[in-house]
PDB file of C-alpha atoms in Angstrom:
ATOM      1  CA  MET O   1      -0.010   0.007   0.322  1.00 90.00           C
ATOM      2  CA  THR O   2       1.233   3.227  -0.661  1.00 95.00           C
ATOM      3  CA  ASP O   3       1.146   6.219   1.589  1.00 96.00           C
ATOM      4  CA  LEU O   4      -1.402   7.889  -0.403  1.00 96.00           C
ATOM      5  CA  GLU O   5      -3.674   5.235  -0.151  1.00 97.00           C
ATOM      6  CA  PHE O   6      -3.251   4.728   3.314  1.00 97.00           C
ATOM      7  CA  MET O   7      -4.129   8.160   3.963  1.00 97.00           C
ATOM      8  CA  ASP O   8      -7.445   8.059   2.047  1.00 97.00           C
ATOM      9  CA  HIS O   9      -8.711   4.918   3.893  1.00 97.00           C
ATOM     10  CA  ALA O  10      -7.392   6.318   7.464  1.00 98.00           C
ATOM     11  CA  GLU O  11      -8.831   9.734   6.661  1.00 97.00           C
ATOM     12  CA  ALA O  12     -12.122   7.926   5.710  1.00 97.00           C
ATOM     13  CA  LEU O  13     -12.228   6.030   8.638  1.00 98.00           C
ATOM     14  CA  LEU O  14     -11.598   9.173  11.109  1.00 98.00           C
ATOM     15  CA  LYS O  15     -14.344  10.996   9.413  1.00 97.00           C
ATOM     16  CA  ALA O  16     -16.533   7.563   9.763  1.00 97.00           C
ATOM     17  CA  VAL O  17     -15.441   8.018  13.655  1.00 98.00           C
ATOM     18  CA  GLU O  18     -16.196  11.809  13.632  1.00 97.00           C
ATOM     19  CA  LEU O  19     -19.822  11.561  12.048  1.00 96.00           C
ATOM     20  CA  THR O  20     -21.105   8.830  13.832  1.00 97.00           C
ATOM     21  CA  CYS O  21     -20.035  10.790  17.128  1.00 97.00           C
ATOM     22  CA  ASP O  22     -21.920  13.634  16.318  1.00 96.00           C
ATOM     23  CA  ALA O  23     -25.237  11.398  15.272  1.00 95.00           C
ATOM     24  CA  ILE O  24     -25.030   9.471  18.814  1.00 96.00           C
ATOM     25  CA  ASN O  25     -24.704  12.710  20.546  1.00 95.00           C
ATOM     26  CA  ASP O  26     -27.862  14.003  18.449  1.00 95.00           C
ATOM     27  CA  THR O  27     -29.881  10.746  18.899  1.00 94.00           C
ATOM     28  CA  THR O  28     -28.789   9.224  22.340  1.00 92.00           C
ATOM     29  CA  GLU O  29     -27.552  10.846  25.841  1.00 90.00           C
ATOM     30  CA  ALA O  30     -24.119   9.436  25.232  1.00 92.00           C
ATOM     31  CA  ASP O  31     -22.104  12.891  25.318  1.00 93.00           C
ATOM     32  CA  ILE O  32     -19.342  11.785  23.680  1.00 96.00           C
ATOM     33  CA  ASP O  33     -16.877  14.977  23.137  1.00 96.00           C
ATOM     34  CA  ALA O  34     -14.646  14.044  19.998  1.00 97.00           C
ATOM     35  CA  GLN O  35     -11.957  16.334  19.560  1.00 97.00           C
ATOM     36  CA  ARG O  36      -9.788  15.778  16.403  1.00 97.00           C
ATOM     37  CA  SER O  37      -6.452  17.047  16.057  1.00 96.00           C
ATOM     38  CA  GLY O  38      -4.415  15.818  12.914  1.00 94.00           C
ATOM     39  CA  GLY O  39      -4.336  12.362  12.498  1.00 96.00           C
ATOM     40  CA  MET O  40      -5.760  11.710  16.195  1.00 98.00           C
ATOM     41  CA  ILE O  41      -9.389  11.559  17.617  1.00 98.00           C
ATOM     42  CA  THR O  42      -9.687  11.838  21.129  1.00 98.00           C
ATOM     43  CA  MET O  43     -13.476  10.511  22.396  1.00 98.00           C
ATOM     44  CA  SER O  44     -14.314  11.764  25.970  1.00 97.00           C
ATOM     45  CA  PHE O  45     -17.077  10.619  28.017  1.00 96.00           C
ATOM     46  CA  PRO O  46     -19.171  11.674  30.944  1.00 94.00           C
ATOM     47  CA  SER O  47     -17.337   9.214  33.249  1.00 92.00           C
ATOM     48  CA  ARG O  48     -14.112  11.196  32.065  1.00 94.00           C
ATOM     49  CA  SER O  49     -12.773   8.010  30.613  1.00 96.00           C
ATOM     50  CA  GLN O  50     -11.216   8.643  26.819  1.00 98.00           C
ATOM     51  CA  ILE O  51     -10.953   6.494  23.697  1.00 98.00           C
ATOM     52  CA  VAL O  52      -8.105   7.699  21.631  1.00 98.00           C
ATOM     53  CA  ILE O  53      -7.315   7.154  17.772  1.00 98.00           C
ATOM     54  CA  ASN O  54      -4.418   7.891  16.232  1.00 98.00           C
ATOM     55  CA  LEU O  55      -3.029   7.163  12.599  1.00 98.00           C
ATOM     56  CA  GLN O  56       0.796   5.849  12.730  1.00 97.00           C
ATOM     57  CA  LYS O  57       1.856   6.817   9.104  1.00 96.00           C
ATOM     58  CA  PRO O  58       4.945   5.373   8.780  1.00 96.00           C
ATOM     59  CA  LEU O  59       3.675   1.902   9.744  1.00 97.00           C
ATOM     60  CA  HIS O  60       0.358   2.085   7.709  1.00 98.00           C
ATOM     61  CA  GLU O  61      -1.608   1.573  11.108  1.00 98.00           C
ATOM     62  CA  VAL O  62      -4.600   2.887  12.960  1.00 98.00           C
ATOM     63  CA  TRP O  63      -4.206   2.924  16.956  1.00 98.00           C
ATOM     64  CA  LEU O  64      -6.896   2.843  18.940  1.00 98.00           C
ATOM     65  CA  ALA O  65      -6.304   3.124  23.255  1.00 98.00           C
ATOM     66  CA  THR O  66      -9.457   2.228  25.172  1.00 97.00           C
ATOM     67  CA  ARG O  67      -9.906   1.124  28.697  1.00 96.00           C
ATOM     68  CA  SER O  68      -9.853  -2.264  27.534  1.00 95.00           C
ATOM     69  CA  GLY O  69      -6.464  -2.020  26.043  1.00 96.00           C
ATOM     70  CA  GLY O  70      -4.205  -0.945  23.016  1.00 97.00           C
ATOM     71  CA  TYR O  71      -4.690  -2.221  19.433  1.00 98.00           C
ATOM     72  CA  HIS O  72      -3.460  -1.880  16.234  1.00 98.00           C
ATOM     73  CA  TYR O  73      -5.266  -1.974  13.070  1.00 98.00           C
ATOM     74  CA  ARG O  74      -3.654  -2.491   9.062  1.00 98.00           C
ATOM     75  CA  TRP O  75      -5.853  -1.957   5.888  1.00 97.00           C
ATOM     76  CA  VAL O  76      -6.197  -5.819   4.747  1.00 96.00           C
ATOM     77  CA  ASP O  77      -8.894  -7.063   1.866  1.00 93.00           C
ATOM     78  CA  GLY O  78     -11.049  -4.162   2.423  1.00 95.00           C
ATOM     79  CA  ALA O  79     -11.349  -3.639   6.260  1.00 96.00           C
ATOM     80  CA  TRP O  80      -8.911  -2.223   9.062  1.00 98.00           C
ATOM     81  CA  ARG O  81      -8.306  -5.529  10.769  1.00 97.00           C
ATOM     82  CA  ASP O  82      -6.347  -6.033  14.204  1.00 98.00           C
ATOM     83  CA  THR O  83      -2.692  -7.240  13.856  1.00 97.00           C
ATOM     84  CA  LYS O  84      -2.776  -9.614  16.546  1.00 96.00           C
ATOM     85  CA  SER O  85      -6.631 -11.079  16.207  1.00 94.00           C
ATOM     86  CA  PRO O  86      -9.494 -11.334  13.932  1.00 92.00           C
ATOM     87  CA  THR O  87     -11.054  -8.274  15.365  1.00 95.00           C
ATOM     88  CA  LEU O  88     -12.223  -5.517  13.103  1.00 97.00           C
ATOM     89  CA  PHE O  89     -11.558  -1.533  13.939  1.00 98.00           C
ATOM     90  CA  PHE O  90     -15.374  -0.694  14.333  1.00 98.00           C
ATOM     91  CA  GLU O  91     -16.194  -4.252  15.988  1.00 97.00           C
ATOM     92  CA  GLN O  92     -13.882  -2.864  18.928  1.00 98.00           C
ATOM     93  CA  LEU O  93     -14.681   0.426  19.100  1.00 98.00           C
ATOM     94  CA  THR O  94     -18.349  -0.454  19.406  1.00 98.00           C
ATOM     95  CA  GLN O  95     -17.679  -2.721  22.302  1.00 97.00           C
ATOM     96  CA  ASP O  96     -15.483  -0.263  24.125  1.00 97.00           C
ATOM     97  CA  ALA O  97     -17.552   3.188  23.493  1.00 97.00           C
ATOM     98  CA  SER O  98     -20.304   0.943  24.580  1.00 97.00           C
ATOM     99  CA  ALA O  99     -18.952  -0.009  27.656  1.00 96.00           C
ATOM    100  CA  GLN O 100     -17.498   3.562  28.286  1.00 96.00           C
ATOM    101  CA  ALA O 101     -20.538   5.166  27.597  1.00 96.00           C
ATOM    102  CA  GLY O 102     -22.722   3.065  29.969  1.00 94.00           C
ATOM    103  CA  GLN O 103     -25.082   2.517  26.817  1.00 95.00           C
ATOM    104  CA  ALA O 104     -25.407   0.569  23.457  1.00 96.00           C
ATOM    105  CA  LEU O 105     -23.688   2.378  20.662  1.00 96.00           C
ATOM    106  CA  ARG O 106     -22.573   1.569  17.283  1.00 96.00           C
ATOM    107  CA  PHE O 107     -19.763   2.658  14.955  1.00 96.00           C
ATOM    108  CA  ALA O 108     -19.377   1.363  11.402  1.00 93.00           C
ATOM    109  CA  ALA O 109     -17.542   2.724   8.095  1.00 86.00           C
ATOM    110  CA  ARG O 110     -19.599   4.809   6.054  1.00 77.00           C
TER     111      ARG O 110
END
């Protein structure tokens, strides 16, 4: 994968997270404060917990840091896949954001 291809896929992922946070805030009481700074999104929850999504450009990876741990994802076969398990990025984000928000949430690629 070229750097440009990585950035195209990574930007689509970050945009999907931002748009989903906006939609969640419009339709639920989750109150997620999502702040983007360059290639990083910090999602803050009312419980004061955070989720951080960060692009690792030299490695062509997206890193996800949550209460449950840290995860690394690479673009493989049309999806962001964990480098150590079969878990997809949006599956893990959904699981951890739901736990940290205290309610069922759903994140997905757009």
